[in-house]
Short mmCIF file of C-alpha atoms in Angstrom, two decimals:
data_model
loop_
_atom_site.label_atom_id
_atom_site.label_comp_id
_atom_site.label_asym_id
_atom_site.label_seq_id
_atom_site.Cartn_x
_atom_site.Cartn_y
_atom_site.Cartn_z
CA MET A 846 49.82 137.58 170.53
CA SER A 847 46.28 138.90 170.40
CA GLN A 848 46.91 141.31 173.25
CA GLY A 849 48.89 143.57 170.97
CA ARG A 850 46.24 143.77 168.27
CA GLY A 851 42.97 145.61 168.13
CA LEU A 852 39.83 143.70 169.08
CA PRO A 853 36.52 143.38 167.26
CA PRO A 854 34.14 145.81 168.96
CA THR A 855 32.00 142.80 169.90
CA LEU A 856 34.71 141.59 172.30
CA ARG A 857 34.59 144.80 174.29
CA THR A 858 31.47 144.34 176.39
CA ARG A 859 29.79 145.81 179.42
CA ALA A 860 31.64 143.17 181.44
CA THR A 861 35.11 144.20 180.26
CA ASP A 862 34.29 147.81 181.08
CA LEU A 863 32.75 146.90 184.45
CA PHE A 864 35.72 144.77 185.51
CA GLY A 865 38.36 146.92 183.82
CA VAL A 866 39.89 143.96 181.94
CA ARG A 867 40.91 143.40 178.32
CA TYR A 868 38.86 140.32 177.53
CA PRO A 869 35.38 139.04 178.48
CA ILE A 870 36.80 135.91 180.10
CA VAL A 871 36.43 135.03 183.79
CA GLN A 872 38.39 132.38 185.70
CA THR A 873 36.03 131.14 188.38
CA GLY A 874 36.85 130.81 192.08
CA MET A 875 37.45 127.07 192.60
CA GLY A 876 38.44 125.84 196.05
CA TYR A 877 42.03 124.52 196.17
CA VAL A 878 42.44 125.47 192.49
CA SER A 879 42.01 129.23 192.10
CA ASP A 880 45.04 130.19 194.13
CA VAL A 881 47.39 133.18 194.01
CA ARG A 882 49.33 131.89 191.00
CA LEU A 883 46.30 131.05 188.84
CA THR A 884 44.49 134.28 189.71
CA THR A 885 47.58 136.38 189.00
CA ALA A 886 48.25 134.61 185.71
CA THR A 887 44.68 135.24 184.56
CA ALA A 888 44.79 138.91 185.50
CA ASN A 889 48.09 139.40 183.69
CA ALA A 890 46.71 137.64 180.60
CA GLY A 891 43.79 140.08 180.35
CA GLY A 892 40.98 138.08 181.94
CA LEU A 893 39.29 138.43 185.32
CA GLY A 894 41.04 136.11 187.76
CA ILE A 895 39.10 135.23 190.89
CA LEU A 896 40.81 134.00 194.05
CA ALA A 897 38.91 131.24 195.89
CA ALA A 898 38.75 132.39 199.51
CA GLY A 899 36.08 130.09 200.88
CA LEU A 900 38.63 127.64 202.31
CA LEU A 901 41.15 130.28 203.40
CA SER A 902 41.34 131.64 206.92
CA TYR A 903 41.11 135.40 207.27
CA ASP A 904 44.86 135.69 207.80
CA GLU A 905 45.53 133.50 204.75
CA LEU A 906 43.23 135.74 202.72
CA VAL A 907 45.18 138.83 203.79
CA VAL A 908 48.43 137.26 202.60
CA ALA A 909 46.90 135.98 199.34
CA VAL A 910 45.53 139.40 198.37
CA GLU A 911 48.91 140.99 199.08
CA GLN A 912 50.68 138.38 196.94
CA ILE A 913 48.33 138.87 194.00
CA GLN A 914 48.75 142.64 194.16
CA ALA A 915 52.51 142.15 194.20
CA GLY A 916 52.24 140.06 191.03
CA THR A 917 49.88 142.18 188.94
CA HIS A 918 48.56 145.70 188.52
CA ALA A 919 45.47 144.37 186.71
CA PRO A 920 42.05 144.07 188.39
CA PHE A 921 41.07 140.76 190.00
CA GLY A 922 38.31 139.36 192.14
CA VAL A 923 37.89 137.33 195.31
CA ASN A 924 35.21 134.69 195.80
CA ILE A 925 33.62 134.99 199.25
CA ARG A 926 31.21 132.63 200.98
CA ALA A 927 28.26 134.73 202.06
CA ASP A 928 27.49 132.30 204.91
CA GLN A 929 30.86 132.60 206.64
CA PRO A 930 30.68 134.09 210.16
CA ASP A 931 33.35 136.70 209.37
CA VAL A 932 32.01 137.63 205.94
CA VAL A 933 31.71 141.34 206.81
CA LYS A 934 35.32 141.41 208.02
CA ARG A 935 36.41 139.78 204.77
CA ILE A 936 34.45 142.26 202.67
CA ASP A 937 36.00 145.14 204.60
CA LEU A 938 39.42 143.68 203.82
CA LEU A 939 38.65 143.64 200.09
CA ILE A 940 37.45 147.23 200.32
CA SER A 941 40.51 148.47 202.18
CA ALA A 942 42.86 146.56 199.84
CA GLY A 943 41.24 147.99 196.73
CA VAL A 944 40.14 144.65 195.26
CA LYS A 945 37.95 145.18 192.20
CA VAL A 946 35.36 142.35 192.34
CA ALA A 947 33.61 140.40 195.10
CA SER A 948 32.07 137.22 193.74
CA PHE A 949 29.72 134.95 195.65
CA ALA A 950 28.77 131.30 195.13
CA LEU A 951 25.77 131.74 197.40
CA ALA A 952 23.69 134.87 196.99
CA PRO A 953 24.72 137.53 199.54
CA LYS A 954 22.03 139.30 201.50
CA GLN A 955 20.84 142.67 200.28
CA GLU A 956 22.61 144.45 203.15
CA LEU A 957 25.94 142.87 202.22
CA ILE A 958 25.52 143.85 198.56
CA ALA A 959 24.85 147.42 199.65
CA ARG A 960 27.96 147.44 201.86
CA CYS A 961 30.08 146.32 198.89
CA LYS A 962 28.58 148.76 196.42
CA ASP A 963 28.78 151.73 198.76
CA ALA A 964 32.54 151.16 198.90
CA GLY A 965 32.95 150.66 195.15
CA LEU A 966 33.26 146.85 195.07
CA VAL A 967 31.74 145.22 192.00
CA VAL A 968 29.32 142.50 193.18
CA VAL A 969 29.00 139.36 191.04
CA PRO A 970 26.97 136.43 192.45
CA SER A 971 26.85 133.06 190.67
CA ILE A 972 23.37 131.69 190.07
CA GLY A 973 21.76 128.63 188.52
CA ALA A 974 18.16 129.75 188.02
CA ARG A 975 16.39 132.75 186.53
CA ARG A 976 14.57 133.60 189.77
CA HIS A 977 17.88 133.84 191.60
CA ALA A 978 19.24 136.21 188.96
CA GLU A 979 16.14 138.37 189.25
CA LYS A 980 16.48 138.48 193.04
CA VAL A 981 20.14 139.54 193.18
CA ALA A 982 19.63 142.03 190.34
CA ALA A 983 16.80 143.65 192.30
CA TRP A 984 19.09 143.81 195.33
CA GLY A 985 21.74 145.72 193.39
CA ALA A 986 24.20 143.11 192.06
CA ASP A 987 26.35 144.55 189.27
CA ALA A 988 26.51 141.37 187.18
CA VAL A 989 25.75 137.65 187.46
CA ILE A 990 27.59 134.48 186.46
CA VAL A 991 24.99 132.07 185.12
CA GLN A 992 26.02 128.41 185.30
CA GLY A 993 24.09 125.78 183.39
CA GLY A 994 23.84 122.11 184.28
CA GLU A 995 26.95 121.17 182.29
CA GLY A 996 29.11 123.03 184.79
CA GLY A 997 31.27 121.46 187.48
CA GLY A 998 30.82 121.46 191.22
CA HIS A 999 27.49 122.70 192.56
CA THR A 1000 25.16 123.02 189.62
CA GLY A 1001 21.52 122.86 188.56
CA GLY A 1002 19.64 120.85 185.99
CA VAL A 1003 18.96 123.43 183.24
CA PRO A 1004 21.54 123.40 180.41
CA THR A 1005 23.45 126.57 179.63
CA SER A 1006 21.87 126.85 176.17
CA LEU A 1007 18.46 127.32 177.83
CA LEU A 1008 19.38 129.06 181.07
CA LEU A 1009 21.59 131.75 179.53
CA PRO A 1010 19.03 133.32 177.16
CA GLN A 1011 16.39 132.97 179.85
CA VAL A 1012 18.41 135.04 182.30
CA VAL A 1013 19.57 137.54 179.66
CA ASP A 1014 15.92 138.28 178.91
CA ALA A 1015 15.04 138.62 182.60
CA VAL A 1016 17.66 141.10 183.90
CA ASP A 1017 19.35 144.22 182.57
CA ILE A 1018 22.75 143.76 184.26
CA PRO A 1019 25.70 142.06 182.52
CA VAL A 1020 25.33 138.28 182.37
CA ILE A 1021 28.38 135.99 182.21
CA GLY A 1022 27.76 132.51 180.83
CA ALA A 1023 29.29 129.46 182.54
CA GLY A 1024 29.03 125.73 182.00
CA GLY A 1025 30.41 124.14 178.82
CA PHE A 1026 32.77 126.89 177.65
CA PHE A 1027 36.37 126.23 176.70
CA ASP A 1028 37.22 127.98 173.41
CA GLY A 1029 36.64 131.00 171.17
CA ARG A 1030 33.62 129.48 169.46
CA GLY A 1031 31.91 129.17 172.83
CA LEU A 1032 32.71 132.78 173.67
CA VAL A 1033 31.07 133.94 170.43
CA ALA A 1034 28.07 131.69 171.08
CA ALA A 1035 27.63 133.20 174.55
CA LEU A 1036 27.79 136.70 173.09
CA ALA A 1037 25.18 135.68 170.50
CA TYR A 1038 22.86 134.63 173.32
CA GLY A 1039 23.24 138.12 174.79
CA ALA A 1040 25.86 137.37 177.44
CA GLU A 1041 28.71 139.79 178.07
CA GLY A 1042 31.39 137.11 178.43
CA VAL A 1043 32.14 133.60 179.65
CA ALA A 1044 33.37 132.11 182.92
CA MET A 1045 35.34 128.86 182.94
CA GLY A 1046 36.45 126.53 185.69
CA THR A 1047 37.55 123.17 184.28
CA ARG A 1048 39.40 124.82 181.39
CA PHE A 1049 41.46 126.94 183.81
CA LEU A 1050 42.01 123.96 186.12
CA LEU A 1051 43.66 122.25 183.15
CA THR A 1052 46.38 124.86 182.65
CA SER A 1053 50.00 124.77 183.69
CA ASP A 1054 49.34 127.66 186.11
CA SER A 1055 46.84 125.75 188.25
CA PRO A 1056 48.11 124.03 191.42
CA VAL A 1057 46.45 120.70 190.61
CA GLN A 1058 48.89 117.78 190.54
CA PRO A 1059 50.08 116.83 187.00
CA SER A 1060 49.01 113.22 187.57
CA VAL A 1061 45.51 114.44 188.44
CA LYS A 1062 45.39 116.59 185.30
CA ASP A 1063 46.22 113.44 183.33
CA VAL A 1064 43.16 111.77 184.85
CA TYR A 1065 41.00 114.71 183.74
CA LEU A 1066 42.46 114.60 180.22
CA SER A 1067 41.61 110.90 179.91
CA LYS A 1068 37.88 111.46 180.47
CA THR A 1069 35.03 111.84 177.97
CA VAL A 1070 31.88 113.93 178.19
CA ASN A 1071 30.15 110.83 179.60
CA ASP A 1072 32.62 110.39 182.47
CA THR A 1073 30.98 112.79 184.92
CA VAL A 1074 28.23 112.23 187.45
CA LEU A 1075 25.83 114.56 189.23
CA THR A 1076 25.82 113.37 192.82
CA LEU A 1077 24.41 114.24 196.24
CA GLN A 1078 26.96 112.12 198.06
CA VAL A 1079 29.71 114.74 198.48
CA ASP A 1080 27.88 117.31 200.61
CA GLY A 1081 24.17 116.70 200.15
CA VAL A 1082 23.78 119.31 197.38
CA PRO A 1083 23.99 118.31 193.67
CA GLN A 1084 27.58 118.44 192.42
CA ARG A 1085 29.05 117.41 189.08
CA VAL A 1086 32.28 115.47 189.55
CA LEU A 1087 34.47 113.03 187.64
CA ARG A 1088 33.34 109.43 187.66
CA ALA A 1089 36.62 108.43 189.27
CA GLY A 1090 38.35 107.98 192.59
CA THR A 1091 36.13 107.58 195.62
CA ILE A 1092 32.88 108.82 194.11
CA GLU A 1093 31.65 105.39 192.98
CA GLU A 1094 32.38 104.03 196.46
CA LEU A 1095 30.44 106.92 198.00
CA GLU A 1096 27.52 106.16 195.71
CA ARG A 1097 27.52 102.52 196.90
CA THR A 1098 28.18 103.13 200.60
CA SER A 1099 25.30 103.10 203.07
CA ALA A 1100 24.11 106.33 204.64
CA ALA A 1101 25.70 105.32 207.95
CA GLY A 1102 29.03 104.61 206.26
CA ARG A 1103 29.02 107.97 204.46
CA LEU A 1104 28.22 109.75 207.71
CA LEU A 1105 31.11 108.05 209.54
CA ARG A 1106 33.53 108.99 206.75
CA ALA A 1107 32.21 112.57 206.79
CA VAL A 1108 32.73 112.91 210.54
CA ARG A 1109 36.34 111.70 210.27
CA ASN A 1110 37.09 114.12 207.43
CA ALA A 1111 35.38 117.00 209.23
CA PHE A 1112 37.75 116.52 212.17
CA ALA A 1113 40.72 116.31 209.78
CA PHE A 1114 39.72 119.53 208.02
CA GLN A 1115 39.25 121.36 211.32
CA LYS A 1116 42.72 120.31 212.43
CA LEU A 1117 44.28 121.26 209.09
CA SER A 1118 42.56 124.62 208.70
CA GLY A 1119 42.46 125.69 212.34
CA THR A 1120 38.87 126.85 211.83
CA PRO A 1121 37.19 127.18 215.27
CA TRP A 1122 34.49 124.58 215.85
CA GLY A 1123 32.06 127.36 216.65
CA ASP A 1124 32.59 128.86 213.20
CA MET A 1125 32.15 125.47 211.53
CA VAL A 1126 28.89 124.92 213.41
CA ARG A 1127 27.60 128.38 212.42
CA GLU A 1128 28.52 127.73 208.78
CA GLY A 1129 26.73 124.40 208.98
CA LEU A 1130 23.61 126.05 210.36
CA ALA A 1131 23.68 128.64 207.57
CA MET A 1132 24.11 125.94 204.93
CA ARG A 1133 21.32 123.86 206.45
CA LYS A 1134 18.97 126.83 206.26
CA ALA A 1135 20.01 127.94 202.76
CA HIS A 1136 19.70 124.46 201.19
CA ASP A 1137 17.12 122.85 203.48
CA LEU A 1138 19.60 120.11 204.41
CA THR A 1139 19.30 117.37 206.99
CA TRP A 1140 21.87 117.26 209.81
CA SER A 1141 23.47 114.27 208.10
CA GLN A 1142 23.93 116.35 204.95
CA VAL A 1143 25.44 119.20 206.97
CA VAL A 1144 28.09 116.84 208.31
CA MET A 1145 28.72 115.63 204.76
CA ALA A 1146 29.28 119.24 203.70
CA ALA A 1147 32.06 119.52 206.29
CA ASN A 1148 33.54 116.42 204.67
CA ALA A 1149 33.84 117.95 201.19
CA PRO A 1150 37.02 120.07 201.60
CA MET A 1151 39.13 117.05 202.57
CA LEU A 1152 37.79 115.03 199.65
CA TYR A 1153 38.79 117.76 197.20
CA ARG A 1154 42.13 118.44 198.82
CA SER A 1155 43.09 114.75 198.80
CA ALA A 1156 42.60 114.49 195.05
CA LEU A 1157 43.56 117.88 193.66
CA LEU A 1158 46.54 118.87 195.80
CA GLU A 1159 47.78 115.57 197.19
CA GLY A 1160 47.22 113.52 194.04
CA ARG A 1161 45.15 110.88 195.85
CA THR A 1162 42.61 110.33 193.10
CA ASP A 1163 41.76 107.00 194.73
CA LEU A 1164 40.57 108.77 197.89
CA GLY A 1165 39.37 112.18 196.79
CA VAL A 1166 36.72 113.81 194.64
CA MET A 1167 37.33 115.89 191.50
CA ALA A 1168 34.79 118.50 190.48
CA THR A 1169 34.45 119.00 186.74
CA GLY A 1170 32.18 120.23 184.00
CA GLN A 1171 31.12 117.94 181.16
CA VAL A 1172 33.42 120.02 178.97
CA VAL A 1173 36.30 117.94 180.37
CA GLY A 1174 35.71 115.54 177.49
CA LEU A 1175 36.59 118.24 174.94
CA ILE A 1176 39.88 119.33 176.54
CA ASP A 1177 43.08 117.59 175.45
CA ASP A 1178 45.97 119.81 176.55
CA VAL A 1179 47.41 121.84 179.44
CA PRO A 1180 48.50 125.26 178.12
CA SER A 1181 49.58 128.20 180.22
CA VAL A 1182 46.83 130.67 181.09
CA ALA A 1183 48.38 133.24 178.74
CA GLU A 1184 48.43 130.72 175.88
CA LEU A 1185 44.84 129.69 176.61
CA ILE A 1186 43.39 133.20 176.64
CA ASP A 1187 45.36 134.20 173.56
CA ARG A 1188 44.04 131.12 171.75
CA ILE A 1189 40.45 131.83 172.76
CA ILE A 1190 40.63 135.45 171.59
CA ASP A 1191 42.26 134.46 168.30
CA GLU A 1192 39.58 131.86 167.62
CA ALA A 1193 36.77 134.21 168.64
CA THR A 1194 38.16 136.88 166.29
CA ARG A 1195 38.35 134.41 163.41
CA THR A 1196 34.83 133.18 164.13
CA LEU A 1197 33.45 136.71 164.15
CA ASP A 1198 35.26 137.40 160.90
CA ARG A 1199 33.71 134.29 159.35
CA LEU A 1200 30.30 135.51 160.48
CA GLY A 1201 30.87 138.91 158.89
CA VAL A 1202 31.35 140.97 162.06
CA PRO A 1203 33.15 144.33 161.39
CA ALA A 1204 36.95 144.26 161.18
CA PRO A 1205 39.03 144.76 164.35
CA VAL A 1206 39.60 148.25 165.70
CA ALA A 1207 42.06 149.39 168.37
CA SER A 1208 40.41 149.55 171.76
CA THR A 1209 41.53 149.52 175.36
CA PRO A 1210 38.89 148.85 178.07
CA ALA A 1211 38.24 151.65 180.48
CA GLY A 1212 40.35 151.47 183.60
CA HIS A 1213 43.02 149.19 182.12
CA LYS A 1214 46.52 150.28 181.27
CA GLU A 1215 48.37 148.50 178.49
CA ASP A 1216 51.65 146.85 179.44
#
């Protein structure tokens, strides 16, 4: 196991020191995927696990944080939606619980960043454009996750190979590359671009520690790099998903038909989650303002959670939607998180050795205690 050996100095980065983890590997906060088990497994394997809290109620978040802390002494993060009505309450929970990292899919306001930093929370927004990285860096963000167009879920149009060096040159905070990473070679490539580590979603989804149904993982494993589509039909904002299940039907359905489906699913999600209608309306208003959406698109956004839940957790790939990066076409197995991270570090070490990087030396990141 690589965890017992020394690491090349290159693999200890500003990100590992900032997060207090062994390895510059981040497991992203994916709704219905990045649960307690996956986050805990990643933390125990030496990476930064991030709990997806956007679809959790406040009470569910309290329980999830307690369960992760019962399963690991390593640092971890929680992904928060900056547009949620109770976002301040959630941030205060992370502060009081001693969570290490607050990550955000949408850029938090400057005041919220300051609230986090004043209490010692590490703030890590995810961005898809250089101007967004410059904005959050100026507001005090500690690091950014930079996702290129290859990435799954909400994504932009600029490929990682162009976006990553562009952002690295624009800001002086640690930059984590995302979109297209799945192995040790990719980690070394990201470091060569000037990043301080990599973040992965699809690769962690396809581990034995993720809650996704085995039959659904088999669907992912059967796909090629050409079997994804960038669509507006899930929630009105560009998302990369598998070309499978209901997505082709959504692409063909009329606008009126999509709206009717979205309304039905919005009611189903409200009943399932118990989220007050007032909160859902406020979230919709915030999303409409942030993304300049039409009201029809706002209703579609309320539809998205049920589409993902149907496929990922219930195994209804015929009815649901499956977010994915194009990297899905390069993944052919379902290891445990520990096996995956160990493999990535081994391959990165071999790659650095082949490139003539200095031999490994013993090193333990600041703030992390060896097992």
